[in-house]
Short mmCIF file of C-alpha atoms in Angstrom, two decimals:
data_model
loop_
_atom_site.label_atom_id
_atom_site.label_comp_id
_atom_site.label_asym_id
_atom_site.label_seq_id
_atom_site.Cartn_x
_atom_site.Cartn_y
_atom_site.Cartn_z
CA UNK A 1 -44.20 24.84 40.08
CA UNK A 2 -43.13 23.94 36.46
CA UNK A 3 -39.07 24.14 36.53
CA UNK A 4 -36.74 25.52 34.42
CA UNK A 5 -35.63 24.33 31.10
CA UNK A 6 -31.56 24.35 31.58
CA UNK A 7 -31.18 23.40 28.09
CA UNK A 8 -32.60 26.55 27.00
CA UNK A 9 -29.90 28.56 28.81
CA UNK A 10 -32.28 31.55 29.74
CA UNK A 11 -35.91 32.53 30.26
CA UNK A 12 -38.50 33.59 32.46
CA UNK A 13 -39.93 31.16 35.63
CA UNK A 14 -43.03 32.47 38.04
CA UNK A 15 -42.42 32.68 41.33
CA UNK A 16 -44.89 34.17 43.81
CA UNK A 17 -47.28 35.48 41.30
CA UNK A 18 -43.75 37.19 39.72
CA UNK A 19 -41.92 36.75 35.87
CA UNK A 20 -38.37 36.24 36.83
CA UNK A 21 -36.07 36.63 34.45
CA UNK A 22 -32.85 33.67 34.70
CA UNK A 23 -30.16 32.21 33.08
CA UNK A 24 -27.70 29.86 33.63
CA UNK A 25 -24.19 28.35 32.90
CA UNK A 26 -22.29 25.43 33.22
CA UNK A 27 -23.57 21.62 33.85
CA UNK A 28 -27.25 21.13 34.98
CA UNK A 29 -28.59 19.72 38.59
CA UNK A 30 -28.68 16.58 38.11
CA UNK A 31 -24.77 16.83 37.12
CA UNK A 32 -23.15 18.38 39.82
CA UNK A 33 -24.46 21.40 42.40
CA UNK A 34 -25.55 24.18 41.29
CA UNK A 35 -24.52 28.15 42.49
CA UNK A 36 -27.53 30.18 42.69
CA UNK A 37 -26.42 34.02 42.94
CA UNK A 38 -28.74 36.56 44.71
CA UNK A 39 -27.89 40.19 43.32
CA UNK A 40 -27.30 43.13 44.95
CA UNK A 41 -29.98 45.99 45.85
CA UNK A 42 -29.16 47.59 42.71
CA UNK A 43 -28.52 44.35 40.60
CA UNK A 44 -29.75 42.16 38.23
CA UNK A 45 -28.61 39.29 35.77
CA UNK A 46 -26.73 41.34 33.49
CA UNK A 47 -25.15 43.14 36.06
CA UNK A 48 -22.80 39.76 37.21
CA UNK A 49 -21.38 40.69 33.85
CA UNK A 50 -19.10 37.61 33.14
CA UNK A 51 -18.61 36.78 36.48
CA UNK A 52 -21.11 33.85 36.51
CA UNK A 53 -19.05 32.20 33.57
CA UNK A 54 -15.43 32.40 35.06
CA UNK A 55 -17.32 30.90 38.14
CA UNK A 56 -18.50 27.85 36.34
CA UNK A 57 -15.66 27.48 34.89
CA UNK A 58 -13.60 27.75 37.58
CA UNK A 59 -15.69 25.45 39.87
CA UNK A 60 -16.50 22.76 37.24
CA UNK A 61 -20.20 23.21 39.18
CA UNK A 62 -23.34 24.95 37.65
CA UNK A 63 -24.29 28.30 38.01
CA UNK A 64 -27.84 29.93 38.20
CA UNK A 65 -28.68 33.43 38.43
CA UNK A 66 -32.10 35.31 38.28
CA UNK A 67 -33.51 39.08 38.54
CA UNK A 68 -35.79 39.05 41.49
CA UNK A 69 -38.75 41.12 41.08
CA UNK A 70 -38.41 45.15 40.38
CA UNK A 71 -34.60 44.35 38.71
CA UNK A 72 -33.68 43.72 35.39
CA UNK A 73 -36.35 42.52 33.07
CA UNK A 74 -38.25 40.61 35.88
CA UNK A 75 -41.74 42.11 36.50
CA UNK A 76 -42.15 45.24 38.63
CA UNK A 77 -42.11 44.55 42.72
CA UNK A 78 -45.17 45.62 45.00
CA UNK A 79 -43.77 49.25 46.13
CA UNK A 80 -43.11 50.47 48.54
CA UNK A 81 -40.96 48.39 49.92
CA UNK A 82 -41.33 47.10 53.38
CA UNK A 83 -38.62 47.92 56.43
CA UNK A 84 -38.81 44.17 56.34
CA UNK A 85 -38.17 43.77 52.29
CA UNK A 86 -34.97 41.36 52.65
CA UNK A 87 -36.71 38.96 55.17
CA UNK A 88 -39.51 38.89 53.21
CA UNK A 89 -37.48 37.96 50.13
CA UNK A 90 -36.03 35.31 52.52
CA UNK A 91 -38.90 33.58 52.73
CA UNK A 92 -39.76 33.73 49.34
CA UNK A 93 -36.61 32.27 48.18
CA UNK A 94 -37.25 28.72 49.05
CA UNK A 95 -39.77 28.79 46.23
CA UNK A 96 -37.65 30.19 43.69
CA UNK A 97 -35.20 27.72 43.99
CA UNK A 98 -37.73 25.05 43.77
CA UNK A 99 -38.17 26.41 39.94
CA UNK A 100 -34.55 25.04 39.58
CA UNK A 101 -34.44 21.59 40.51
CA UNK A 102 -30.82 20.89 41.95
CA UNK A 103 -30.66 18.70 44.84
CA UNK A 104 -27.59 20.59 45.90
CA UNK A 105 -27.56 24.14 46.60
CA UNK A 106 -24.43 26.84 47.36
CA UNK A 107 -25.75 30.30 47.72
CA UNK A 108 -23.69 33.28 46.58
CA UNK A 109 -25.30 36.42 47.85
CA UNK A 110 -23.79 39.72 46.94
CA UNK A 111 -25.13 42.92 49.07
CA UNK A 112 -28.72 42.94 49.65
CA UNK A 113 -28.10 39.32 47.90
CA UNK A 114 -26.22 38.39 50.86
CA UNK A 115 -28.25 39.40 53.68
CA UNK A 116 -31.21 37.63 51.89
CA UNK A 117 -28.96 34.09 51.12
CA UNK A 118 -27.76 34.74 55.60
CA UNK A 119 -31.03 35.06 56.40
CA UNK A 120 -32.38 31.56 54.22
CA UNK A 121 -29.73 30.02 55.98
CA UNK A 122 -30.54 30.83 59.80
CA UNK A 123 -34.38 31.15 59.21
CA UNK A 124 -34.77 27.68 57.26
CA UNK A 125 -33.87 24.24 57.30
CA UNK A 126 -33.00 23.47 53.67
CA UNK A 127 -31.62 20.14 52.78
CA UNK A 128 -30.39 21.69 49.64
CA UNK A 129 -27.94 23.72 50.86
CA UNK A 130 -24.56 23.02 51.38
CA UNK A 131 -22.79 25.99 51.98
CA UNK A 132 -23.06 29.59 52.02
CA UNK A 133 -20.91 32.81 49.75
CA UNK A 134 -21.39 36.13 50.99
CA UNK A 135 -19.88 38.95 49.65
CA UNK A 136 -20.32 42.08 51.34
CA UNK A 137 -23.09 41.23 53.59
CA UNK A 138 -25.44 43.64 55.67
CA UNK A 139 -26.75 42.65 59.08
CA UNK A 140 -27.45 45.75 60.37
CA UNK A 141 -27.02 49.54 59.39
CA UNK A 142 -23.92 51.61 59.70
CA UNK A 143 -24.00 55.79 59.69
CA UNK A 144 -21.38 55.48 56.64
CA UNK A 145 -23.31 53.34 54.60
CA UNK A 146 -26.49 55.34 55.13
CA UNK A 147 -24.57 57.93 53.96
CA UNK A 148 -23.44 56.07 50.70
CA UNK A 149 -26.50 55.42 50.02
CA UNK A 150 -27.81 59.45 50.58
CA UNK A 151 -25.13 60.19 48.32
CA UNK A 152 -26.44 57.81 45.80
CA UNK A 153 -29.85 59.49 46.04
CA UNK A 154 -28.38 62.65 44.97
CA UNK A 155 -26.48 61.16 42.21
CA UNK A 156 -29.68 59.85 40.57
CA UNK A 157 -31.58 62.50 40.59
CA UNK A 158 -28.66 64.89 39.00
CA UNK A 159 -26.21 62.97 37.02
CA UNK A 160 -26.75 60.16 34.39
CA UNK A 161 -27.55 56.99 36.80
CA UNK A 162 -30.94 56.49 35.73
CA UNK A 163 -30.07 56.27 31.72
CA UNK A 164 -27.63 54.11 33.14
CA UNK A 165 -29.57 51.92 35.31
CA UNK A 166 -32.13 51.90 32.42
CA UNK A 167 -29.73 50.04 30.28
CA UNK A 168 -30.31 46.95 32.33
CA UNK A 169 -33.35 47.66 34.44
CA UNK A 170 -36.85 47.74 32.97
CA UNK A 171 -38.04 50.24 35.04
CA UNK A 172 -35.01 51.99 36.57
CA UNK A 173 -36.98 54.93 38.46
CA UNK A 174 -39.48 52.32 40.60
CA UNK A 175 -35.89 49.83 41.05
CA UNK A 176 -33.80 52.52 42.56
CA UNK A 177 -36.07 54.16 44.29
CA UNK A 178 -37.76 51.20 45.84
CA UNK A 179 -34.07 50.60 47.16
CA UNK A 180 -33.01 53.69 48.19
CA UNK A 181 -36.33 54.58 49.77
CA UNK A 182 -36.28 51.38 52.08
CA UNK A 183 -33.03 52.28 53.17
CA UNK A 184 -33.29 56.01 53.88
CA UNK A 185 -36.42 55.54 55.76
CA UNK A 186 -36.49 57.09 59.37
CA UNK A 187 -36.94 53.44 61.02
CA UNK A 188 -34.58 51.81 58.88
CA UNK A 189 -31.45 53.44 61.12
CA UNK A 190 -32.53 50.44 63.79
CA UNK A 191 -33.15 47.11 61.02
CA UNK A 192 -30.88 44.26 62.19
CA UNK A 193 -30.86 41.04 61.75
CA UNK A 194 -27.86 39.44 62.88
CA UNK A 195 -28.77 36.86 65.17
CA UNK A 196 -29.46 34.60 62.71
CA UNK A 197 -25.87 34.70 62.04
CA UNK A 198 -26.03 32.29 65.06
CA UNK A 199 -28.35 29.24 63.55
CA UNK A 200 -25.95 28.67 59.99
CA UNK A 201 -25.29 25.25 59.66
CA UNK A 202 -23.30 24.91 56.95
CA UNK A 203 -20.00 25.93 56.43
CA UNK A 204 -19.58 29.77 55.12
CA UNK A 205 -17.15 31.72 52.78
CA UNK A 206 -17.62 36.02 53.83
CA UNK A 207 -16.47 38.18 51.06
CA UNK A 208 -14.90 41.48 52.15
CA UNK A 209 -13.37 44.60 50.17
CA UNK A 210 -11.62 46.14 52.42
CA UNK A 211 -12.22 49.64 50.94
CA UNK A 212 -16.60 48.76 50.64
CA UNK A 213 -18.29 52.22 50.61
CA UNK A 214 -21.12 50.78 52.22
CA UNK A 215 -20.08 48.49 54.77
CA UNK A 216 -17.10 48.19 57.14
CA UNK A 217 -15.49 45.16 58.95
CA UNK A 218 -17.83 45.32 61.96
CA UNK A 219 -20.40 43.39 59.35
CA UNK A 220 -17.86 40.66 59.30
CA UNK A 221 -16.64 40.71 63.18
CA UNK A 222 -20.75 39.91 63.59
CA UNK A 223 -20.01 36.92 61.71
CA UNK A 224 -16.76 36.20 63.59
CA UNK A 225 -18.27 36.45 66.71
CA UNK A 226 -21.59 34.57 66.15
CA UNK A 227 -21.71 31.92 63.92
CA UNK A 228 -21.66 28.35 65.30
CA UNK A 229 -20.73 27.26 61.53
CA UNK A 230 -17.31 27.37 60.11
CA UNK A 231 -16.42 30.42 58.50
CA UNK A 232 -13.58 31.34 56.06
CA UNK A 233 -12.99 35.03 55.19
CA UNK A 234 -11.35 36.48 52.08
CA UNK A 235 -10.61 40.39 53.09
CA UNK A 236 -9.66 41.71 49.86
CA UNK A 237 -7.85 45.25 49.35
CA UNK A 238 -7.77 47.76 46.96
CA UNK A 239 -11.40 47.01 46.28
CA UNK A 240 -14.71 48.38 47.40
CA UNK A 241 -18.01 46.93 47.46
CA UNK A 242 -18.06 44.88 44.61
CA UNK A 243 -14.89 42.21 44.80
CA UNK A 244 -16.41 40.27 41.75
CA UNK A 245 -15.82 42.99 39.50
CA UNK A 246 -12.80 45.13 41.13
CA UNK A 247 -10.91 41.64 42.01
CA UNK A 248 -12.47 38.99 40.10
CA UNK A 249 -9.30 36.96 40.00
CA UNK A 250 -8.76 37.02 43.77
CA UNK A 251 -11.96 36.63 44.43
CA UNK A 252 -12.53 33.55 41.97
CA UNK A 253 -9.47 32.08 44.01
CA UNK A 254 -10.94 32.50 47.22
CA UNK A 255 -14.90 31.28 45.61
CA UNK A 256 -12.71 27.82 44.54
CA UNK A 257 -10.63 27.36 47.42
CA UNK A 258 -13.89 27.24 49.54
CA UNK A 259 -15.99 25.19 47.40
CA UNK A 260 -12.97 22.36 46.80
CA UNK A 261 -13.31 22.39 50.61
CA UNK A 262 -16.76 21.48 50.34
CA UNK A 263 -16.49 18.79 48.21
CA UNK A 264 -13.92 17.24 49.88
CA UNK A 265 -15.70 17.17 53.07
CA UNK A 266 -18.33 15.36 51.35
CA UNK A 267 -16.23 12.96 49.88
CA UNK A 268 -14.69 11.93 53.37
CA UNK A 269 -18.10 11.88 55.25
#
């Protein structure tokens, strides 16, 4: 696989057969780790806004961010998707990451991000990675997030969403609906996957706002009450299910506090 070209900032890698648009910031791989952020089920690139710069910045590490395919300006996805869509991006992942290079690996996962970056880590042994971010993670379905996401449904087929969406999506019909499909289908209701909260290995930072529309604290009590790894939780209020934007200072605070941690466990071992 022919990696990417950090110096150019941005561009498009294949992965799987797939254009994915990227772009990064701060130093390269072979500098210091790198962040690699997995978007949420609506997400993209441009939708980390200027997130992914205050976190370079306030990390001092790299930062590397990509559309996966059916978001942004990355090809289309294979539709429809699967019940199974976010392990299936799990095991794709290791690939994509192999288009960057780095040697040392955090994940950030945000949303469907999340689940994808928890899976990786319980499904794989990476060498790469060295800790784990998740910010409003899903390990199983909840009747009020279901419902979020019914309501969502309704809201793009009456209001302005899609013109919205369209501003950052090339396709915006096929990317929400290939979202909002999978997760309003009848078998969905029973998709869970935390056990392999239970094989982490690496020390995790869980991301919660304690207002999130589409998940509630049970997601983190799973974590809580099954992970064998250390875990650090940043419950964040007045904010719903998108801390980075709603509370980007608090949780930029919380992102650095964990990943000092990191680093100084290396240096001591």
């Amino acid at each position: 696989m022919r990696r990417i070209d950090w110096a150019a900032g941005r561009g498009i890698f294949e992965s799987d057969g797939k254009g994915l648009e990227w772009r990064r910031w701060g130093p390269p791989p072979g500098d210091a780790p790198t962040i690699a952020l997995l978007h949420e089920g609506l997400g993209c690139v441009a939708l980390w806004r200027d997130f992914p710069a205050r976190l370079a910045e306030a990390t001092g590490l790299g930062v590397f961010a990509w559309s996966r395919a059916g978001y942004g300006q990355s090809d289309p996805a294979d539709l429809p998707r699967p019940l199974d869509y976010l392990s299936r991006e799990a095991k794709i992942l290791p690939r994509a990451l192999d288009a960057l290079g780095a040697r040392e690996i955090i994940l950030f996962g945000h949303s469907d991000g999340a689940t994808i970056a928890a899976i990786h880590a319980g499904a794989h042994h990476d060498p790469r990675l060295r800790g784990l971010i998740l910010m409003a993670p899903h390990f199983f379905t909840e009747s009020m997030g279901l419902a979020e996401i019914a309501k969502a449904k309704t809201a793009f087929d009456t209001t302005d969403l899609k013109h919205r969406m369209a501003q950052h999506h090339r396709d915006a019909e096929a990317t929400f609906r290939g979202w909002n499909d999978a997760w309003l289908a009848p078998g969905f209701a029973r998709w869970n996957v935390a056990e392999v909260i239970e094989h982490w290995r690496v020390p995790v930072l869980a991301i919660q706002g304690l207002q999130d529309q589409y998940g509630t604290l049970a997601q983190i009590r799973e974590i809580e009450r099954r992970s064998r790894a250390p875990v650090t939780l940043a419950l964040i209020d007045a904010c719903r299910h998108a801390p980075h934007l709603e509370q980007p200072d608090r949780t930029l605070a919380a992102v650095a506090d964990f990943i000092a941690g990191l680093q100084q466990v290396e240096i001591n071992e």
